[in-house]
Tab-separated table of C-alpha atoms in Angstrom:
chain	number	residue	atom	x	y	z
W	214	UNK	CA	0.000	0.000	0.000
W	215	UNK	CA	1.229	2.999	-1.226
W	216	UNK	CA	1.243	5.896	1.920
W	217	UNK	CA	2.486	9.582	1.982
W	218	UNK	CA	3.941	11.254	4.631
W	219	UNK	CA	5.304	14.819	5.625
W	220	UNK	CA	7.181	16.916	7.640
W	221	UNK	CA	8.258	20.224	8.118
W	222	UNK	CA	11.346	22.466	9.663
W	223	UNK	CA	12.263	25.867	9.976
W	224	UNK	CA	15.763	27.569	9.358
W	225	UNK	CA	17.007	29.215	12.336
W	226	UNK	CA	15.712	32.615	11.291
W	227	UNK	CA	12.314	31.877	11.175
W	228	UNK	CA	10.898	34.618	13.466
W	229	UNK	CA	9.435	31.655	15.935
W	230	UNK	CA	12.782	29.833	16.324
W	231	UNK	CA	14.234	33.495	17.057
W	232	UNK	CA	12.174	34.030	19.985
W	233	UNK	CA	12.829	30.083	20.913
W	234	UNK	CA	16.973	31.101	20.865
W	235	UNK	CA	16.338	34.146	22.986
W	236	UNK	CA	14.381	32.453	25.407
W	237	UNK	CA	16.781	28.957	25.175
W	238	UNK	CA	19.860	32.098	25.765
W	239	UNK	CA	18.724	33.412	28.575
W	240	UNK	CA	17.553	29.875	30.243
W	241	UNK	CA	21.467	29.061	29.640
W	242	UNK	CA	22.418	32.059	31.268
W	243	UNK	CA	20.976	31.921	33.863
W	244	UNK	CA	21.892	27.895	34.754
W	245	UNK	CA	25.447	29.098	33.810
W	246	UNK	CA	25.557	31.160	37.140
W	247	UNK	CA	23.245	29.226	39.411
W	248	UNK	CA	21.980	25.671	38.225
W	249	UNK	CA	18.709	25.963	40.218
W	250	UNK	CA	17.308	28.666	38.735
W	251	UNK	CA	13.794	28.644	38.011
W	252	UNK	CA	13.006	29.939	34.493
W	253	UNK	CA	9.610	30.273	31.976
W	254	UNK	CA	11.018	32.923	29.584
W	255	UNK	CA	8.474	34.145	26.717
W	256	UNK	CA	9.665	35.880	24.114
W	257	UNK	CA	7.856	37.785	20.864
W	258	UNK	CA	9.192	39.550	18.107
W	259	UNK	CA	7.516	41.953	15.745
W	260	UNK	CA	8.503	44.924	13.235
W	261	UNK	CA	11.658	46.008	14.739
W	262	UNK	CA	11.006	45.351	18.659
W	263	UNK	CA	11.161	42.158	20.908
W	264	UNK	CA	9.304	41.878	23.829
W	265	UNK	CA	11.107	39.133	26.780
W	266	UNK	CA	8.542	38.429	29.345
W	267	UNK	CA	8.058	35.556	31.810
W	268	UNK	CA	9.372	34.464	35.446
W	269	UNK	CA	12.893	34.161	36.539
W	270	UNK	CA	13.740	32.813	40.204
W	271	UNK	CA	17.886	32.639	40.632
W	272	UNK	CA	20.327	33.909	42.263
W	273	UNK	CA	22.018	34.837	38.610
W	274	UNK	CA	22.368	38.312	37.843
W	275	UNK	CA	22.362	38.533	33.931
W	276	UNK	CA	21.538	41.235	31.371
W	277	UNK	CA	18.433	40.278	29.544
W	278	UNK	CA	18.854	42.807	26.890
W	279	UNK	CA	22.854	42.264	26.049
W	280	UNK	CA	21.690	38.476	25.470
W	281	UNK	CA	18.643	39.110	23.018
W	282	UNK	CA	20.948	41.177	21.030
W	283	UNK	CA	23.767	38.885	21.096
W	284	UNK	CA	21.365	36.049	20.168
W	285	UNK	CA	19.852	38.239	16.946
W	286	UNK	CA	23.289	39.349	15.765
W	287	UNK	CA	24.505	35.443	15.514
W	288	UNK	CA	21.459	34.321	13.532
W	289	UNK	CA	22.605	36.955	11.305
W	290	UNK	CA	19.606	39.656	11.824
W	291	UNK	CA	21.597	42.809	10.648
W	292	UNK	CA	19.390	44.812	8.169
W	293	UNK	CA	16.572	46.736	8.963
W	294	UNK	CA	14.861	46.656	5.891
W	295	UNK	CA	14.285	43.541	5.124
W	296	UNK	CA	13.830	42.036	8.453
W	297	UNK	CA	15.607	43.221	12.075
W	298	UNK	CA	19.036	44.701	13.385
W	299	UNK	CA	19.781	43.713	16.486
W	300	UNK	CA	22.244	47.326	17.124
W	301	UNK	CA	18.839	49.210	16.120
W	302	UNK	CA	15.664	47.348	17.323
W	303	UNK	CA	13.711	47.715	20.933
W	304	UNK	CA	13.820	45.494	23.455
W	305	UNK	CA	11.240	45.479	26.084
W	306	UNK	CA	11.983	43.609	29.229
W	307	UNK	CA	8.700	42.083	31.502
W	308	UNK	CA	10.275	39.820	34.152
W	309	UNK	CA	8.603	38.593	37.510
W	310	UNK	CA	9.590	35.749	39.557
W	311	UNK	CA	7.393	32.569	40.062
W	312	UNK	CA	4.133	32.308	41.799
W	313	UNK	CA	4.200	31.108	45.189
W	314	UNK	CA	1.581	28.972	44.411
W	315	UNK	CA	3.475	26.994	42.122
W	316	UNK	CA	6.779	27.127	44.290
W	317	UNK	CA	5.404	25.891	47.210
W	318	UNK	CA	4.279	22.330	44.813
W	319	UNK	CA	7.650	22.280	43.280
W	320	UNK	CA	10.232	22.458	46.318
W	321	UNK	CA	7.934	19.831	48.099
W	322	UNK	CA	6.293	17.200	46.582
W	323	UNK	CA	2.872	16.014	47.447
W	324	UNK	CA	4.128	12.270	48.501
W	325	UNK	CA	6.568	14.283	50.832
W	326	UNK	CA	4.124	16.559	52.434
W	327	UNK	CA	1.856	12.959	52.914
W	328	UNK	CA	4.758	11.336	54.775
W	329	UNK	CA	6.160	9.356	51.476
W	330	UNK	CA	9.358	8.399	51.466
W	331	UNK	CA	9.663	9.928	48.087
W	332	UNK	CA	12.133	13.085	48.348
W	333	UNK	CA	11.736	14.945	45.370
W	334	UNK	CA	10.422	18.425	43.921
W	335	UNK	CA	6.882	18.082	42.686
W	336	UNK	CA	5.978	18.831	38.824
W	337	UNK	CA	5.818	21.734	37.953
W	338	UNK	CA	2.741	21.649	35.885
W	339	UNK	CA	-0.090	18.972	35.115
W	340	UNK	CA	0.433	17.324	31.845
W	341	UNK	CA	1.215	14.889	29.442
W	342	UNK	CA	4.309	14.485	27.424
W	343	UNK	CA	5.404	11.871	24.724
W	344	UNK	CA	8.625	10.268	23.873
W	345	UNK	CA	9.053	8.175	20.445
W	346	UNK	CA	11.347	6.405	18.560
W	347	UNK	CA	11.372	4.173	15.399
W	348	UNK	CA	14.245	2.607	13.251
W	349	UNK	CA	13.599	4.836	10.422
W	350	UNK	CA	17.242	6.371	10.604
W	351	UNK	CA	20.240	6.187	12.018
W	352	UNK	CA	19.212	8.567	14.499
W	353	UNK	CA	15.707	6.617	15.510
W	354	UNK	CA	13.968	9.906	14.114
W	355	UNK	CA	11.222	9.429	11.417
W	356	UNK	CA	12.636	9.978	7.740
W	357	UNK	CA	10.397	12.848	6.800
W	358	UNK	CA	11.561	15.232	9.592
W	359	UNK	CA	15.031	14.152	10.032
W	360	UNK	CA	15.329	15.093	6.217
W	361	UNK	CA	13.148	18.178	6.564
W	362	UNK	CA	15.713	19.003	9.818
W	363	UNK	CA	18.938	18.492	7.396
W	364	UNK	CA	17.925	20.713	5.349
W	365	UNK	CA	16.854	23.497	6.974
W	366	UNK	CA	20.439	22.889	8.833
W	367	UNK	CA	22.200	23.169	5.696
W	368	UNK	CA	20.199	26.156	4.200
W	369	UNK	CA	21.853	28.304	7.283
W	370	UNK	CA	25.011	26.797	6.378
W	371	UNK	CA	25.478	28.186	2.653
W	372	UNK	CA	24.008	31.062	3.850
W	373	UNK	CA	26.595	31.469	7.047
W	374	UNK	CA	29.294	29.952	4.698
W	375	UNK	CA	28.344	32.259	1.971
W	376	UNK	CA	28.296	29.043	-0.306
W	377	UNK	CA	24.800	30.901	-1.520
W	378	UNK	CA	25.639	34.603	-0.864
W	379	UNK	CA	22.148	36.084	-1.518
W	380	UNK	CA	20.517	34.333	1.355
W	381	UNK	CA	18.672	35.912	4.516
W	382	UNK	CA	18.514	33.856	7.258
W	383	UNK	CA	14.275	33.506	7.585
W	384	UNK	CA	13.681	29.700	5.867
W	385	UNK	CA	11.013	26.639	5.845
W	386	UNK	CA	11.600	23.589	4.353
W	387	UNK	CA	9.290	20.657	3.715
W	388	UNK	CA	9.608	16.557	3.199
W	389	UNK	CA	7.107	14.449	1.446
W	390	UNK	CA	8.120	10.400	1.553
W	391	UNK	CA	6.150	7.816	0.469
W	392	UNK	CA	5.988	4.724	2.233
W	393	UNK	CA	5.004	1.145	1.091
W	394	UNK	CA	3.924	-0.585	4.200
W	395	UNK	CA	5.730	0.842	7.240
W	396	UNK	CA	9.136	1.036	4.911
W	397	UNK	CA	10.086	4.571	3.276
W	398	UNK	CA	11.120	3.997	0.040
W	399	UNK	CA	11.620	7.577	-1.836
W	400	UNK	CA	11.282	11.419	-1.706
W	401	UNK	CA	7.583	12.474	-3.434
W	402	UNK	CA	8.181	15.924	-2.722
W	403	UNK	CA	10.761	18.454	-1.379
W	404	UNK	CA	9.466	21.912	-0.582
W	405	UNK	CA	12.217	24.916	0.129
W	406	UNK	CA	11.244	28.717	0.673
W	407	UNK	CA	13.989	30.989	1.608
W	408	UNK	CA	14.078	34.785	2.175
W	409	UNK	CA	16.385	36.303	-0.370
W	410	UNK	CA	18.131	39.865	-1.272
W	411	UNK	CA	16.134	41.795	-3.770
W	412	UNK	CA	18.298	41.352	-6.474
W	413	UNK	CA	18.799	37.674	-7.114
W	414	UNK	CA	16.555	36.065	-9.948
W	415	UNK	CA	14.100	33.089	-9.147
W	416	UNK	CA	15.705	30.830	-11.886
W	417	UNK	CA	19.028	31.306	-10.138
W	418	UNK	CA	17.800	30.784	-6.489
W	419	UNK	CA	15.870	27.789	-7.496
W	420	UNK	CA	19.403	25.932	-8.937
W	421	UNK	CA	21.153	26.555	-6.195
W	422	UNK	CA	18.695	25.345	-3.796
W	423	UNK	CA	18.571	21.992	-5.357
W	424	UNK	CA	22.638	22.201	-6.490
W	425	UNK	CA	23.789	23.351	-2.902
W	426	UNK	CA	20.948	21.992	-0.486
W	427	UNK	CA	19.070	19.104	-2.192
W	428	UNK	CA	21.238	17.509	-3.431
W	429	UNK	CA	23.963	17.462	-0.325
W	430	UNK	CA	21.315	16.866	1.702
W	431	UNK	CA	18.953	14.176	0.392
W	432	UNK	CA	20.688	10.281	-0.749
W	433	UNK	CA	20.424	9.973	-4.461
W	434	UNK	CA	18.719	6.873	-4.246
W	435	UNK	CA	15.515	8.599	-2.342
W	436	UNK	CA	15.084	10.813	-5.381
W	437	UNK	CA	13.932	10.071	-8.578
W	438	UNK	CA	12.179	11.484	-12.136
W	439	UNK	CA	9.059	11.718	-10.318
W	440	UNK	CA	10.358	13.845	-7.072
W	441	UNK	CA	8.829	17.030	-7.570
W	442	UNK	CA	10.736	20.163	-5.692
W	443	UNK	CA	8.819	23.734	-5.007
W	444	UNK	CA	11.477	26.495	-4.699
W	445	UNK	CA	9.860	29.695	-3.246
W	446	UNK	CA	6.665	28.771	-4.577
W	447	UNK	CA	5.515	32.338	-4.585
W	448	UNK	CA	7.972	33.849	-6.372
W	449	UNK	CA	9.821	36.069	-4.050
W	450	UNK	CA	10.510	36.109	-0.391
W	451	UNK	CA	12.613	39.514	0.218
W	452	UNK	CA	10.644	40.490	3.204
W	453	UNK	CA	11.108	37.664	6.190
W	454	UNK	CA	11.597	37.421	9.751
W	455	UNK	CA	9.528	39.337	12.548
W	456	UNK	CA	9.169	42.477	9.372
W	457	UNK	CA	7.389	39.655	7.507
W	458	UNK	CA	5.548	38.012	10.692
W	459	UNK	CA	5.600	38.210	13.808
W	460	UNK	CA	6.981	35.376	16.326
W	461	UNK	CA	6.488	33.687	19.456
W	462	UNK	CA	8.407	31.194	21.844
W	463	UNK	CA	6.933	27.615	21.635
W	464	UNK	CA	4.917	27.839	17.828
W	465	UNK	CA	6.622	25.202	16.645
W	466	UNK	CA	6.304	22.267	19.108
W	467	UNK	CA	5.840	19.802	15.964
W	468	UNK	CA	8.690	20.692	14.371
W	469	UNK	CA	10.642	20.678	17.513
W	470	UNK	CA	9.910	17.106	18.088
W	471	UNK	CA	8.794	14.107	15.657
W	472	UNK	CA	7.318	16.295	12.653
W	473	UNK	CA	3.844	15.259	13.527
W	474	UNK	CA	4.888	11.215	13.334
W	475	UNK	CA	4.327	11.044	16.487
W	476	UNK	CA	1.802	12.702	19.016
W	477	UNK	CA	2.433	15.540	21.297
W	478	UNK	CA	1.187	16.518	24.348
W	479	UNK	CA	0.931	20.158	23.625
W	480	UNK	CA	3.503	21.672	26.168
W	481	UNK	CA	6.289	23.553	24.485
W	482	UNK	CA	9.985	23.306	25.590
W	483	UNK	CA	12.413	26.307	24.885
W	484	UNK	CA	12.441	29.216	27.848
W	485	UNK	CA	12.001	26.311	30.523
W	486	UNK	CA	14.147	25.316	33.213
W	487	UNK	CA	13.933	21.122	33.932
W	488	UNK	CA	11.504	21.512	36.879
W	489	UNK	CA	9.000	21.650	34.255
W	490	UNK	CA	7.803	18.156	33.193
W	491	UNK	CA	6.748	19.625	29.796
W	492	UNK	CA	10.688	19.524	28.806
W	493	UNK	CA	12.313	17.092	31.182
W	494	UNK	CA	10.003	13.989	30.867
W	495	UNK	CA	9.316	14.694	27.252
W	496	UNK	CA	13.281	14.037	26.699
W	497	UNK	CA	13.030	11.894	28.968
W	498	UNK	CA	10.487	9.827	27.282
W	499	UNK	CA	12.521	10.394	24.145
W	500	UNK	CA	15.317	8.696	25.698
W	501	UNK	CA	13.609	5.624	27.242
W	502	UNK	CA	11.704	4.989	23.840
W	503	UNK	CA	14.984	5.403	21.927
W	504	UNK	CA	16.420	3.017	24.322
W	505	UNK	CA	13.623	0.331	24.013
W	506	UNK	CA	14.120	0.392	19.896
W	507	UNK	CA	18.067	0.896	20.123
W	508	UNK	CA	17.830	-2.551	22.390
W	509	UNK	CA	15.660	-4.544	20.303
W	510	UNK	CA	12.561	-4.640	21.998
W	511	UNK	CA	10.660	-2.905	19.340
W	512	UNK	CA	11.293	-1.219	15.636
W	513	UNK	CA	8.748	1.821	16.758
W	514	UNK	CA	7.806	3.178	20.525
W	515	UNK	CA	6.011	5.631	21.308
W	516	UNK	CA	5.977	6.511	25.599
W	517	UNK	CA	3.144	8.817	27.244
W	518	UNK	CA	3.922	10.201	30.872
W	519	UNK	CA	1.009	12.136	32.649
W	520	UNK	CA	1.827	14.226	35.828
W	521	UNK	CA	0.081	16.387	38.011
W	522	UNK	CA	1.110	19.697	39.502
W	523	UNK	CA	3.288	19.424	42.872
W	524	UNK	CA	3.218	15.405	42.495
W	525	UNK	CA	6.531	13.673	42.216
W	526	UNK	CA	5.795	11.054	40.339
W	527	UNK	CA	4.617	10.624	37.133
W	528	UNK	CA	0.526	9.488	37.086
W	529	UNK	CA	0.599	7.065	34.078
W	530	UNK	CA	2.829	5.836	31.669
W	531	UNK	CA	1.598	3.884	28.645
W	532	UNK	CA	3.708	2.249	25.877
W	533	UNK	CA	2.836	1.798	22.231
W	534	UNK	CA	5.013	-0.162	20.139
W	535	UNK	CA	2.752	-0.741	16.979
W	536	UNK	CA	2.843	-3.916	16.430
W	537	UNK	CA	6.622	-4.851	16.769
W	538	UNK	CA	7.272	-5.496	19.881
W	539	UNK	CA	9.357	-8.643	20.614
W	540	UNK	CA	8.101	-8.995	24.030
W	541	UNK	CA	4.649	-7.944	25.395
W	542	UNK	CA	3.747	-4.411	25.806
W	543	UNK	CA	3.039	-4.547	29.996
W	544	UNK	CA	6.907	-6.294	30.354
W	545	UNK	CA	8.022	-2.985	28.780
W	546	UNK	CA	5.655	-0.445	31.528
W	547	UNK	CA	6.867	-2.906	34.498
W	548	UNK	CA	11.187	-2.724	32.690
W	549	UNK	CA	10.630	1.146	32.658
W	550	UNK	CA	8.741	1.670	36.365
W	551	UNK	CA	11.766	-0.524	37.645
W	552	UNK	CA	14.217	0.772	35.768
W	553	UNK	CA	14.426	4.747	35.661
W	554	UNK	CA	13.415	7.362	38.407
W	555	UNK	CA	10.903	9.280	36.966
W	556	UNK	CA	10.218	12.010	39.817
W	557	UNK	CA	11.654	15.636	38.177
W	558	UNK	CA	14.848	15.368	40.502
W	559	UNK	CA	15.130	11.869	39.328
W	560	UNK	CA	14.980	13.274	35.492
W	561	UNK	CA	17.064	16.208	36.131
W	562	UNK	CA	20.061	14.160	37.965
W	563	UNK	CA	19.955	11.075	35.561
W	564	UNK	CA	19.786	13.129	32.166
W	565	UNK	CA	22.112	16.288	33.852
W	566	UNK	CA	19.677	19.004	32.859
W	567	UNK	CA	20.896	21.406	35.319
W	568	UNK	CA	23.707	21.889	33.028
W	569	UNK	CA	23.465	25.088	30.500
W	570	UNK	CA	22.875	22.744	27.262
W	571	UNK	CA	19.266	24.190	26.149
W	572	UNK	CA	20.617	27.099	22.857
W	573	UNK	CA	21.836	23.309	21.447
W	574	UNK	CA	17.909	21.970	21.419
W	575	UNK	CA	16.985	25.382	19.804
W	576	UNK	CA	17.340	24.657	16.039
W	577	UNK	CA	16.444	21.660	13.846
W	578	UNK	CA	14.768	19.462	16.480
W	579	UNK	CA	14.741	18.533	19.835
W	580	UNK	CA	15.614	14.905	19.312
W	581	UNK	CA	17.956	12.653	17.275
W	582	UNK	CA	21.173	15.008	17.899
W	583	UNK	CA	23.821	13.196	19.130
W	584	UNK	CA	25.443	15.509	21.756
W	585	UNK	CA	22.685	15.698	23.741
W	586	UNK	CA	22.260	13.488	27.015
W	587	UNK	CA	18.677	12.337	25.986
W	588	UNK	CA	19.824	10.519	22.821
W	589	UNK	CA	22.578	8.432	24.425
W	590	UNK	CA	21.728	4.997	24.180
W	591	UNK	CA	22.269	2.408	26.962
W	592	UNK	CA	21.861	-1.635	27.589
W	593	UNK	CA	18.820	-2.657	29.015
């Protein structure tokens, strides 16, 4: 049965991923100076002004404002006219620090206050989070967005590299593959739009794209005749980045994670310190799911955690594995409630998300980069 699938990813100049990086900068910042700082940073960007809002509990003493600019300037947002300077443009800085409310959950769990002999902080928010992995790729990603990913990766690269001189840094890219059965077999579709300087001519742009990108990108044997490619579709992109839309901290949660291959719980990630379960115990989940393929006890997991706010432990977990698992479903819930700590401090300690490591999850997913404690693989 023939099946079509797609994903999406953005460049690192898309104006959401922007705001992600500022808020991912100054979470790093602050952990830099004092690991147990409490962070939910929220940033938006518009026509020529960025707005940094949220809550920040730490003893850290940073400078919001020298870090958003820093953060625009290395994307490579220097002009004005086509999209945002970060010597020129206003920053507006909104800070509080945490509610009580939600304190007084997180430095003492529930099971604690009840006389459990569970010691840990509480989560910080109700919620449910999902982990997945599959033996797609070398990475245990799903083809579509691991391809999507690579490209939008390598679009800032010619770009950065001035392999492709005329390129701004605002960019999308898109992955169609068609399946037969559970197995990809080629590329249907590849969709690129990048934000260019006025003077370049479509016809140009679009052989470049597929020269420089595409092609380095995408194994020959994935594309055929029949792959189509859209290159700037419209015609022109001149005008990108918060001049051409506006953007917002946590707006892409699906390209952040499995490209829509796998479900999502809804809770974003970037601007959060590891007391909240939305990011911990959804790379968490990653990790235990990538573990459970890696060691043969399934070609495809997904893992759902539920918590509640101020409750250590997690309130469910539930395992998919689609069909392939080589041993039965409830030995895999019973292997991961006896094998990992799953309370936040348990996360936080095992994984070592105290560390300053969260500008690296920023850009081209959260998952399948090697680097990064979550996607180390163990024996079980």
């Amino acid at each position: 049965m023939r099946k079509l699938f797609t994903s999406e990813s953005v460049t690192e100049g898309h104006p959401d991923k922007l705001c992600d990086y500022i808020s991912d900068s100054v979470l790093d910042a602050c952990l830099a100076k004092d690991p147990y700082s409490r962070v939910a940073c929220e940033t938006v960007a518009g026509k020529g002004e960025v707005v940094i809002t949220g809550e920040i509990t730490s003893k850290a003493n940073i400078n919001i404002e020298e870090i958003a600019r820093n953060a625009i300037k290395e994307i490579g947002y220097d002009n004005q006219d086509f999209d945002m300077d970060y010597q020129t443009c206003k920053i507006h800085i909104n800070m509080s620090k945490q509610s009580p409310d939600i304190a007084m959950g997180v430095d003492t769990s529930f099971e604690e206050k009840q006389g459990s002999n569970v010691t840990s902080e509480g989560a910080g928010d109700q919620g449910i989070m999902f982990g997945f992995a599959c033996s797609e790729t070398k990475a245990y990603m799903p083809l579509p967005i691991d391809l999507a990913h690579k490209l939008s990766k390598r679009l800032t690269e010619v770009r950065k590299r001035k392999i492709v001189p005329y390129l701004r840094p605002d960019g999308k890219t898109q992955v169609t593959i068609e399946y037969k059965g559970d197995k990809p077999v080629r590329v249907d579709t590849v969709v690129v739009s990048t934000q260019h300087t006025q003077d370049v001519e479509l016809e140009t742009l679009r052989k470049d794209m597929i020269e420089y990108v595409i092609k380095k990108v995408i194994p020959k044997e994935l594309l055929d005749e029949q792959t189509k490619y859209y290159i700037n579709p419209t015609g022109r992109f001149v005008i990108g980045g918060p001049l051409g839309d506006s953007g917002l901290t946590g707006r892409k949660i699906i390209v952040d994670t499995y490209g829509g291959y796998s479900r999502h719980g809804g809770g974003a990630f970037s601007g959060k310190d590891p007391t909240k379960v939305d990011r911990s115990a959804a790379y968490m989940a990653r990790f235990i799911a990538k573990n459970i393929v890696a060691n043969g006890y399934a070609s495809k997991c997904e893992i759902q955690f539920s918590y509640a706010i101020g409750v250590a432990k997690p309130v469910s977990i539930y395992v998919d594995t689609f069909g392939t698992s080589t041993i039965p479903e409830d030995q895999i819930v019973k292997l991961i409630y006896n094998r990992f700590e799953l309370t936040p401090r348990g996360i936080i300690e095992y994984l070592g998300l105290r560390n300053p490591i969260y500008t690296k999850t920023t850009n081209y997913g959260h998952f399948g980069k090697d680097d990064l404690p979550w996607e180390r693989i163990i024996k079980i």
